[in-house]
Amino acid sequence: MSLTVTRRRTAAVLTAALLLSLAACSSSDDTAKDADGSTASGTAGSAPRANLTVLAAASLTDVFKTAGAAYEKSHPGTKLTFSFAGSQELVAQVAQGSPADVLVTADTKSMDKVKADTDTPAVIAKNRLVIATGKGNPFKVDELKDLADSRLKVVLAAPEVPAGKYSKKILDAQEISVTPVSQEPNVRAVLSKVELGEADAGLVYRTDAESAKDKVDAVEIPDAQNAVAQYPAATLKDSKNPEAAAAFVAWLSSPEGRKILQDAGFQKP
């Protein structure tokens, strides 16, 4: 056999081996990819990756940004997009069929309104109200009854907003009559009015005041005069990524998720 023929046969064998190797790699790559083309992280028990839209109560704005970053870091391939608003607005969006995967409200009654659209919710945290005042508490607001002073510009959340419902509940229980200068669509708008000096005081969640502690002071309300806000989270039945959505909801009640919530001032559920 000539040297030329031998070289040709050797080249053919090597080429065939190379093609088989490439085919094996390609098959392995295809197996490691999800339906959307992203590559699996390879972490045992990791949640399915997906782009998730989370509708969340306005009072969760800061803590969910922190939680979202932590979740994405520990779940490569998952992307969380948050939409924050008053719970009543979020419920309206769900009822209108807005595409989303997870709903988190600031009260159980709001969640109950769309129970036909959600899986069973789980309470992930609790909160309480405080009186937010300008930095240094210039008007010396010490307790709830001080909000009845007609010289004070007081702002509250609107009655249909969870924070507004809680505010009305505790003021009515103490027989305190307050005439607010405005009623806002969510608790963050109440906080903003106080921060900007457009209001002298307002009722917000403890966590809201904590998030703006360099701009406002928080006057504590005794537990006996306060209300407990509960935050239920649920997967939406129309989610295109139900397994990934359920994994995120479950993570919110995990030790890591709860620590982030509690570090922000939320209470255990």
PDB file of C-alpha atoms in Angstrom:
ATOM      1  CA  MET A   1       0.000   0.000   0.000  1.00  0.00           C
ATOM      2  CA  SER A   2       1.339   3.379  -0.990  1.00  0.00           C
ATOM      3  CA  LEU A   3       2.151   6.075   1.542  1.00  0.00           C
ATOM      4  CA  THR A   4      -0.407   8.366  -0.116  1.00  0.00           C
ATOM      5  CA  VAL A   5      -3.260   5.869   0.341  1.00  0.00           C
ATOM      6  CA  THR A   6      -2.270   5.262   3.953  1.00  0.00           C
ATOM      7  CA  ARG A   7      -2.309   8.992   4.690  1.00  0.00           C
ATOM      8  CA  ARG A   8      -5.741   9.331   3.064  1.00  0.00           C
ATOM      9  CA  ARG A   9      -7.195   6.494   5.165  1.00  0.00           C
ATOM     10  CA  THR A  10      -5.699   7.940   8.334  1.00  0.00           C
ATOM     11  CA  ALA A  11      -7.180  11.357   7.551  1.00  0.00           C
ATOM     12  CA  ALA A  12     -10.582   9.779   6.911  1.00  0.00           C
ATOM     13  CA  VAL A  13     -10.521   7.973  10.258  1.00  0.00           C
ATOM     14  CA  LEU A  14      -9.542  11.154  12.110  1.00  0.00           C
ATOM     15  CA  THR A  15     -12.259  13.151  10.331  1.00  0.00           C
ATOM     16  CA  ALA A  16     -14.899  10.581  11.248  1.00  0.00           C
ATOM     17  CA  ALA A  17     -13.784  10.616  14.874  1.00  0.00           C
ATOM     18  CA  LEU A  18     -13.933  14.399  14.936  1.00  0.00           C
ATOM     19  CA  LEU A  19     -17.459  14.442  13.479  1.00  0.00           C
ATOM     20  CA  LEU A  20     -18.656  11.911  16.063  1.00  0.00           C
ATOM     21  CA  SER A  21     -17.146  14.042  18.847  1.00  0.00           C
ATOM     22  CA  LEU A  22     -18.855  17.172  17.555  1.00  0.00           C
ATOM     23  CA  ALA A  23     -22.169  15.352  17.253  1.00  0.00           C
ATOM     24  CA  ALA A  24     -21.887  14.158  20.847  1.00  0.00           C
ATOM     25  CA  CYS A  25     -21.140  17.683  22.049  1.00  0.00           C
ATOM     26  CA  SER A  26     -24.061  19.046  20.065  1.00  0.00           C
ATOM     27  CA  SER A  27     -26.389  16.449  21.565  1.00  0.00           C
ATOM     28  CA  SER A  28     -25.122  17.267  25.054  1.00  0.00           C
ATOM     29  CA  ASP A  29     -25.607  20.989  24.447  1.00  0.00           C
ATOM     30  CA  ASP A  30     -29.168  20.461  23.209  1.00  0.00           C
ATOM     31  CA  THR A  31     -29.968  18.418  26.312  1.00  0.00           C
ATOM     32  CA  ALA A  32     -28.591  21.149  28.565  1.00  0.00           C
ATOM     33  CA  LYS A  33     -30.725  23.837  26.976  1.00  0.00           C
ATOM     34  CA  ASP A  34     -34.220  24.797  28.022  1.00  0.00           C
ATOM     35  CA  ALA A  35     -37.053  25.417  25.616  1.00  0.00           C
ATOM     36  CA  ASP A  36     -36.132  29.095  25.423  1.00  0.00           C
ATOM     37  CA  GLY A  37     -32.571  28.226  24.385  1.00  0.00           C
ATOM     38  CA  SER A  38     -30.911  29.162  27.662  1.00  0.00           C
ATOM     39  CA  THR A  39     -28.357  26.802  29.150  1.00  0.00           C
ATOM     40  CA  ALA A  40     -29.106  24.976  32.381  1.00  0.00           C
ATOM     41  CA  SER A  41     -27.088  25.979  35.416  1.00  0.00           C
ATOM     42  CA  GLY A  42     -26.523  22.383  36.396  1.00  0.00           C
ATOM     43  CA  THR A  43     -27.382  23.071  40.044  1.00  0.00           C
ATOM     44  CA  ALA A  44     -29.253  20.209  41.635  1.00  0.00           C
ATOM     45  CA  GLY A  45     -32.816  21.170  42.521  1.00  0.00           C
ATOM     46  CA  SER A  46     -32.553  24.560  40.817  1.00  0.00           C
ATOM     47  CA  ALA A  47     -35.804  26.257  39.789  1.00  0.00           C
ATOM     48  CA  PRO A  48     -36.787  26.366  36.123  1.00  0.00           C
ATOM     49  CA  ARG A  49     -35.399  29.522  34.539  1.00  0.00           C
ATOM     50  CA  ALA A  50     -37.771  32.058  33.013  1.00  0.00           C
ATOM     51  CA  ASN A  51     -38.538  35.735  32.656  1.00  0.00           C
ATOM     52  CA  LEU A  52     -41.038  36.412  35.459  1.00  0.00           C
ATOM     53  CA  THR A  53     -43.271  39.450  35.941  1.00  0.00           C
ATOM     54  CA  VAL A  54     -44.152  40.087  39.588  1.00  0.00           C
ATOM     55  CA  LEU A  55     -47.004  42.431  40.530  1.00  0.00           C
ATOM     56  CA  ALA A  56     -46.199  43.700  44.025  1.00  0.00           C
ATOM     57  CA  ALA A  57     -47.622  46.148  46.557  1.00  0.00           C
ATOM     58  CA  ALA A  58     -45.939  49.556  46.536  1.00  0.00           C
ATOM     59  CA  SER A  59     -44.626  49.100  50.082  1.00  0.00           C
ATOM     60  CA  LEU A  60     -42.453  46.236  48.809  1.00  0.00           C
ATOM     61  CA  THR A  61     -40.582  48.456  46.341  1.00  0.00           C
ATOM     62  CA  ASP A  62     -37.222  48.622  48.106  1.00  0.00           C
ATOM     63  CA  VAL A  63     -37.093  45.172  49.654  1.00  0.00           C
ATOM     64  CA  PHE A  64     -38.157  43.382  46.468  1.00  0.00           C
ATOM     65  CA  LYS A  65     -35.394  45.072  44.508  1.00  0.00           C
ATOM     66  CA  THR A  66     -32.956  43.589  47.009  1.00  0.00           C
ATOM     67  CA  ALA A  67     -34.744  40.235  47.031  1.00  0.00           C
ATOM     68  CA  GLY A  68     -34.886  40.153  43.248  1.00  0.00           C
ATOM     69  CA  ALA A  69     -31.156  40.678  42.913  1.00  0.00           C
ATOM     70  CA  ALA A  70     -30.471  37.917  45.436  1.00  0.00           C
ATOM     71  CA  TYR A  71     -32.857  35.516  43.707  1.00  0.00           C
ATOM     72  CA  GLU A  72     -31.397  36.122  40.252  1.00  0.00           C
ATOM     73  CA  LYS A  73     -27.899  35.564  41.628  1.00  0.00           C
ATOM     74  CA  SER A  74     -28.820  32.209  43.154  1.00  0.00           C
ATOM     75  CA  HIS A  75     -30.974  31.185  40.165  1.00  0.00           C
ATOM     76  CA  PRO A  76     -28.923  31.875  37.026  1.00  0.00           C
ATOM     77  CA  GLY A  77     -31.066  32.285  33.939  1.00  0.00           C
ATOM     78  CA  THR A  78     -34.061  33.702  35.807  1.00  0.00           C
ATOM     79  CA  LYS A  79     -34.995  37.356  35.248  1.00  0.00           C
ATOM     80  CA  LEU A  80     -37.479  39.138  37.536  1.00  0.00           C
ATOM     81  CA  THR A  81     -39.396  42.219  36.424  1.00  0.00           C
ATOM     82  CA  PHE A  82     -41.362  43.996  39.146  1.00  0.00           C
ATOM     83  CA  SER A  83     -44.420  46.192  38.724  1.00  0.00           C
ATOM     84  CA  PHE A  84     -45.227  48.125  41.912  1.00  0.00           C
ATOM     85  CA  ALA A  85     -48.557  49.807  42.642  1.00  0.00           C
ATOM     86  CA  GLY A  86     -51.355  49.948  45.177  1.00  0.00           C
ATOM     87  CA  SER A  87     -52.842  46.509  45.779  1.00  0.00           C
ATOM     88  CA  GLN A  88     -56.199  47.637  44.385  1.00  0.00           C
ATOM     89  CA  GLU A  89     -54.486  48.601  41.113  1.00  0.00           C
ATOM     90  CA  LEU A  90     -52.678  45.273  40.910  1.00  0.00           C
ATOM     91  CA  VAL A  91     -55.915  43.360  41.477  1.00  0.00           C
ATOM     92  CA  ALA A  92     -57.558  45.366  38.683  1.00  0.00           C
ATOM     93  CA  GLN A  93     -54.689  44.468  36.363  1.00  0.00           C
ATOM     94  CA  VAL A  94     -55.104  40.770  37.123  1.00  0.00           C
ATOM     95  CA  ALA A  95     -58.864  40.962  36.605  1.00  0.00           C
ATOM     96  CA  GLN A  96     -58.269  42.616  33.233  1.00  0.00           C
ATOM     97  CA  GLY A  97     -55.953  39.808  32.172  1.00  0.00           C
ATOM     98  CA  SER A  98     -52.652  41.677  32.247  1.00  0.00           C
ATOM     99  CA  PRO A  99     -49.830  39.173  31.643  1.00  0.00           C
ATOM    100  CA  ALA A 100     -47.950  38.396  34.858  1.00  0.00           C
ATOM    101  CA  ASP A 101     -46.699  35.432  36.873  1.00  0.00           C
ATOM    102  CA  VAL A 102     -46.867  36.353  40.558  1.00  0.00           C
ATOM    103  CA  LEU A 103     -49.071  38.638  42.661  1.00  0.00           C
ATOM    104  CA  VAL A 104     -48.140  39.991  46.112  1.00  0.00           C
ATOM    105  CA  THR A 105     -50.598  42.295  47.894  1.00  0.00           C
ATOM    106  CA  ALA A 106     -50.494  44.195  51.181  1.00  0.00           C
ATOM    107  CA  ASP A 107     -53.685  42.606  52.506  1.00  0.00           C
ATOM    108  CA  THR A 108     -55.558  39.338  52.225  1.00  0.00           C
ATOM    109  CA  LYS A 109     -58.831  40.978  51.145  1.00  0.00           C
ATOM    110  CA  SER A 110     -57.269  42.270  47.937  1.00  0.00           C
ATOM    111  CA  MET A 111     -55.873  38.828  47.157  1.00  0.00           C
ATOM    112  CA  ASP A 112     -59.283  37.257  47.869  1.00  0.00           C
ATOM    113  CA  LYS A 113     -60.835  39.358  45.109  1.00  0.00           C
ATOM    114  CA  VAL A 114     -58.850  37.442  42.481  1.00  0.00           C
ATOM    115  CA  LYS A 115     -58.786  34.005  44.131  1.00  0.00           C
ATOM    116  CA  ALA A 116     -60.191  32.478  40.937  1.00  0.00           C
ATOM    117  CA  ASP A 117     -57.070  33.728  39.124  1.00  0.00           C
ATOM    118  CA  THR A 118     -54.439  32.539  41.615  1.00  0.00           C
ATOM    119  CA  ASP A 119     -53.132  29.416  43.218  1.00  0.00           C
ATOM    120  CA  THR A 120     -53.343  29.172  47.012  1.00  0.00           C
ATOM    121  CA  PRO A 121     -51.573  32.234  48.469  1.00  0.00           C
ATOM    122  CA  ALA A 122     -49.056  32.161  51.301  1.00  0.00           C
ATOM    123  CA  VAL A 123     -48.475  35.052  53.721  1.00  0.00           C
ATOM    124  CA  ILE A 124     -44.797  35.942  53.427  1.00  0.00           C
ATOM    125  CA  ALA A 125     -44.561  38.861  55.884  1.00  0.00           C
ATOM    126  CA  LYS A 126     -46.386  41.271  58.157  1.00  0.00           C
ATOM    127  CA  ASN A 127     -46.106  45.012  58.763  1.00  0.00           C
ATOM    128  CA  ARG A 128     -47.440  47.762  61.015  1.00  0.00           C
ATOM    129  CA  LEU A 129     -48.270  51.429  60.633  1.00  0.00           C
ATOM    130  CA  VAL A 130     -46.309  54.386  61.983  1.00  0.00           C
ATOM    131  CA  ILE A 131     -46.804  58.130  61.788  1.00  0.00           C
ATOM    132  CA  ALA A 132     -44.321  59.643  59.343  1.00  0.00           C
ATOM    133  CA  THR A 133     -43.305  63.255  59.999  1.00  0.00           C
ATOM    134  CA  GLY A 134     -40.751  65.630  58.574  1.00  0.00           C
ATOM    135  CA  LYS A 135     -37.192  65.101  59.748  1.00  0.00           C
ATOM    136  CA  GLY A 136     -36.873  66.245  63.354  1.00  0.00           C
ATOM    137  CA  ASN A 137     -40.649  66.007  63.831  1.00  0.00           C
ATOM    138  CA  PRO A 138     -41.049  69.798  63.708  1.00  0.00           C
ATOM    139  CA  PHE A 139     -44.716  69.751  64.761  1.00  0.00           C
ATOM    140  CA  LYS A 140     -44.050  67.454  67.727  1.00  0.00           C
ATOM    141  CA  VAL A 141     -46.475  64.734  66.718  1.00  0.00           C
ATOM    142  CA  ASP A 142     -46.378  62.165  69.527  1.00  0.00           C
ATOM    143  CA  GLU A 143     -49.482  60.015  69.088  1.00  0.00           C
ATOM    144  CA  LEU A 144     -52.458  59.282  66.868  1.00  0.00           C
ATOM    145  CA  LYS A 145     -54.747  61.887  68.412  1.00  0.00           C
ATOM    146  CA  ASP A 146     -52.312  64.635  67.386  1.00  0.00           C
ATOM    147  CA  LEU A 147     -53.328  64.007  63.759  1.00  0.00           C
ATOM    148  CA  ALA A 148     -56.716  65.544  64.532  1.00  0.00           C
ATOM    149  CA  ASP A 149     -55.093  68.980  64.955  1.00  0.00           C
ATOM    150  CA  SER A 150     -56.575  71.125  62.191  1.00  0.00           C
ATOM    151  CA  ARG A 151     -53.294  73.050  61.903  1.00  0.00           C
ATOM    152  CA  LEU A 152     -51.554  69.904  60.650  1.00  0.00           C
ATOM    153  CA  LYS A 153     -51.505  68.941  56.989  1.00  0.00           C
ATOM    154  CA  VAL A 154     -52.131  65.210  57.172  1.00  0.00           C
ATOM    155  CA  VAL A 155     -52.079  62.913  54.150  1.00  0.00           C
ATOM    156  CA  LEU A 156     -53.485  59.367  54.072  1.00  0.00           C
ATOM    157  CA  ALA A 157     -53.752  56.552  51.581  1.00  0.00           C
ATOM    158  CA  ALA A 158     -57.115  56.365  49.821  1.00  0.00           C
ATOM    159  CA  PRO A 159     -59.794  54.192  51.512  1.00  0.00           C
ATOM    160  CA  GLU A 160     -59.592  51.497  48.796  1.00  0.00           C
ATOM    161  CA  VAL A 161     -55.828  51.073  49.344  1.00  0.00           C
ATOM    162  CA  PRO A 162     -54.766  48.571  52.047  1.00  0.00           C
ATOM    163  CA  ALA A 163     -52.780  51.254  53.919  1.00  0.00           C
ATOM    164  CA  GLY A 164     -55.846  53.484  53.732  1.00  0.00           C
ATOM    165  CA  LYS A 165     -58.067  50.726  55.115  1.00  0.00           C
ATOM    166  CA  TYR A 166     -55.669  50.066  57.968  1.00  0.00           C
ATOM    167  CA  SER A 167     -55.427  53.808  58.690  1.00  0.00           C
ATOM    168  CA  LYS A 168     -59.202  54.198  58.825  1.00  0.00           C
ATOM    169  CA  LYS A 169     -59.492  51.152  61.045  1.00  0.00           C
ATOM    170  CA  ILE A 170     -57.095  52.422  63.710  1.00  0.00           C
ATOM    171  CA  LEU A 171     -58.356  56.013  63.615  1.00  0.00           C
ATOM    172  CA  ASP A 172     -61.991  54.889  63.919  1.00  0.00           C
ATOM    173  CA  ALA A 173     -61.097  52.554  66.775  1.00  0.00           C
ATOM    174  CA  GLN A 174     -59.635  55.497  68.710  1.00  0.00           C
ATOM    175  CA  GLU A 175     -62.524  57.778  67.637  1.00  0.00           C
ATOM    176  CA  ILE A 176     -60.069  60.183  66.021  1.00  0.00           C
ATOM    177  CA  SER A 177     -61.406  62.361  63.213  1.00  0.00           C
ATOM    178  CA  VAL A 178     -58.809  63.362  60.626  1.00  0.00           C
ATOM    179  CA  THR A 179     -59.450  65.465  57.534  1.00  0.00           C
ATOM    180  CA  PRO A 180     -56.587  64.688  55.160  1.00  0.00           C
ATOM    181  CA  VAL A 181     -55.346  67.273  52.677  1.00  0.00           C
ATOM    182  CA  SER A 182     -55.114  64.432  50.151  1.00  0.00           C
ATOM    183  CA  GLN A 183     -55.770  60.722  49.803  1.00  0.00           C
ATOM    184  CA  GLU A 184     -53.104  58.962  47.785  1.00  0.00           C
ATOM    185  CA  PRO A 185     -53.308  55.911  45.439  1.00  0.00           C
ATOM    186  CA  ASN A 186     -50.610  54.019  47.351  1.00  0.00           C
ATOM    187  CA  VAL A 187     -48.614  54.254  50.555  1.00  0.00           C
ATOM    188  CA  ARG A 188     -45.433  55.338  48.772  1.00  0.00           C
ATOM    189  CA  ALA A 189     -47.244  58.437  47.533  1.00  0.00           C
ATOM    190  CA  VAL A 190     -48.129  59.245  51.151  1.00  0.00           C
ATOM    191  CA  LEU A 191     -44.481  58.901  52.123  1.00  0.00           C
ATOM    192  CA  SER A 192     -43.414  61.102  49.217  1.00  0.00           C
ATOM    193  CA  LYS A 193     -45.743  63.909  50.315  1.00  0.00           C
ATOM    194  CA  VAL A 194     -44.140  63.929  53.761  1.00  0.00           C
ATOM    195  CA  GLU A 195     -40.620  63.672  52.339  1.00  0.00           C
ATOM    196  CA  LEU A 196     -41.214  66.680  50.091  1.00  0.00           C
ATOM    197  CA  GLY A 197     -42.742  68.769  52.885  1.00  0.00           C
ATOM    198  CA  GLU A 198     -46.127  68.827  51.149  1.00  0.00           C
ATOM    199  CA  ALA A 199     -47.623  67.221  54.260  1.00  0.00           C
ATOM    200  CA  ASP A 200     -46.717  67.500  57.930  1.00  0.00           C
ATOM    201  CA  ALA A 201     -47.603  63.923  58.766  1.00  0.00           C
ATOM    202  CA  GLY A 202     -48.991  60.747  57.247  1.00  0.00           C
ATOM    203  CA  LEU A 203     -49.695  57.135  58.132  1.00  0.00           C
ATOM    204  CA  VAL A 204     -47.340  54.723  56.385  1.00  0.00           C
ATOM    205  CA  TYR A 205     -45.909  51.282  57.045  1.00  0.00           C
ATOM    206  CA  ARG A 206     -42.953  51.019  59.389  1.00  0.00           C
ATOM    207  CA  THR A 207     -40.825  49.706  56.520  1.00  0.00           C
ATOM    208  CA  ASP A 208     -41.645  52.730  54.358  1.00  0.00           C
ATOM    209  CA  ALA A 209     -40.470  55.119  57.047  1.00  0.00           C
ATOM    210  CA  GLU A 210     -37.340  53.017  57.535  1.00  0.00           C
ATOM    211  CA  SER A 211     -36.544  53.257  53.811  1.00  0.00           C
ATOM    212  CA  ALA A 212     -36.586  57.062  54.041  1.00  0.00           C
ATOM    213  CA  LYS A 213     -35.156  57.518  57.527  1.00  0.00           C
ATOM    214  CA  ASP A 214     -32.764  60.216  56.326  1.00  0.00           C
ATOM    215  CA  LYS A 215     -35.766  62.341  55.270  1.00  0.00           C
ATOM    216  CA  VAL A 216     -38.560  61.472  57.705  1.00  0.00           C
ATOM    217  CA  ASP A 217     -39.029  60.511  61.323  1.00  0.00           C
ATOM    218  CA  ALA A 218     -41.273  57.658  62.450  1.00  0.00           C
ATOM    219  CA  VAL A 219     -43.554  57.958  65.463  1.00  0.00           C
ATOM    220  CA  GLU A 220     -44.435  54.495  66.746  1.00  0.00           C
ATOM    221  CA  ILE A 221     -48.068  53.544  67.319  1.00  0.00           C
ATOM    222  CA  PRO A 222     -48.684  51.183  70.276  1.00  0.00           C
ATOM    223  CA  ASP A 223     -49.652  47.676  69.231  1.00  0.00           C
ATOM    224  CA  ALA A 224     -52.971  47.996  71.054  1.00  0.00           C
ATOM    225  CA  GLN A 225     -53.869  50.909  68.769  1.00  0.00           C
ATOM    226  CA  ASN A 226     -52.286  49.513  65.612  1.00  0.00           C
ATOM    227  CA  ALA A 227     -53.243  47.177  62.785  1.00  0.00           C
ATOM    228  CA  VAL A 228     -51.263  44.271  61.361  1.00  0.00           C
ATOM    229  CA  ALA A 229     -50.818  44.227  57.598  1.00  0.00           C
ATOM    230  CA  GLN A 230     -50.396  40.802  55.995  1.00  0.00           C
ATOM    231  CA  TYR A 231     -48.663  40.233  52.656  1.00  0.00           C
ATOM    232  CA  PRO A 232     -49.915  37.173  50.740  1.00  0.00           C
ATOM    233  CA  ALA A 233     -48.067  35.989  47.630  1.00  0.00           C
ATOM    234  CA  ALA A 234     -49.502  33.708  44.948  1.00  0.00           C
ATOM    235  CA  THR A 235     -48.757  32.319  41.519  1.00  0.00           C
ATOM    236  CA  LEU A 236     -51.161  33.486  38.830  1.00  0.00           C
ATOM    237  CA  LYS A 237     -52.963  30.669  37.036  1.00  0.00           C
ATOM    238  CA  ASP A 238     -52.397  32.299  33.643  1.00  0.00           C
ATOM    239  CA  SER A 239     -48.625  32.389  34.160  1.00  0.00           C
ATOM    240  CA  LYS A 240     -46.704  31.049  31.197  1.00  0.00           C
ATOM    241  CA  ASN A 241     -44.013  29.892  33.629  1.00  0.00           C
ATOM    242  CA  PRO A 242     -45.988  28.333  36.512  1.00  0.00           C
ATOM    243  CA  GLU A 243     -43.158  26.195  37.880  1.00  0.00           C
ATOM    244  CA  ALA A 244     -40.675  29.069  37.934  1.00  0.00           C
ATOM    245  CA  ALA A 245     -43.315  31.383  39.429  1.00  0.00           C
ATOM    246  CA  ALA A 246     -44.148  28.864  42.166  1.00  0.00           C
ATOM    247  CA  ALA A 247     -40.436  28.486  42.915  1.00  0.00           C
ATOM    248  CA  PHE A 248     -40.082  32.245  43.483  1.00  0.00           C
ATOM    249  CA  VAL A 249     -43.161  32.360  45.731  1.00  0.00           C
ATOM    250  CA  ALA A 250     -41.760  29.458  47.766  1.00  0.00           C
ATOM    251  CA  TRP A 251     -38.356  31.179  47.989  1.00  0.00           C
ATOM    252  CA  LEU A 252     -39.966  34.240  49.579  1.00  0.00           C
ATOM    253  CA  SER A 253     -40.810  32.029  52.572  1.00  0.00           C
ATOM    254  CA  SER A 254     -37.378  30.382  52.635  1.00  0.00           C
ATOM    255  CA  PRO A 255     -34.769  31.357  55.251  1.00  0.00           C
ATOM    256  CA  GLU A 256     -32.956  33.523  52.685  1.00  0.00           C
ATOM    257  CA  GLY A 257     -36.113  35.282  51.542  1.00  0.00           C
ATOM    258  CA  ARG A 258     -37.389  35.874  55.064  1.00  0.00           C
ATOM    259  CA  LYS A 259     -34.063  37.264  56.226  1.00  0.00           C
ATOM    260  CA  ILE A 260     -34.140  39.886  53.460  1.00  0.00           C
ATOM    261  CA  LEU A 261     -37.690  40.857  54.407  1.00  0.00           C
ATOM    262  CA  GLN A 262     -36.889  41.031  58.120  1.00  0.00           C
ATOM    263  CA  ASP A 263     -33.709  43.024  57.526  1.00  0.00           C
ATOM    264  CA  ALA A 264     -35.944  45.604  55.818  1.00  0.00           C
ATOM    265  CA  GLY A 265     -38.181  45.771  58.890  1.00  0.00           C
ATOM    266  CA  PHE A 266     -40.940  43.352  57.917  1.00  0.00           C
ATOM    267  CA  GLN A 267     -42.212  40.974  60.567  1.00  0.00           C
ATOM    268  CA  LYS A 268     -42.438  37.201  60.364  1.00  0.00           C
ATOM    269  CA  PRO A 269     -45.732  35.945  58.924  1.00  0.00           C
TER     270      PRO A 269
END
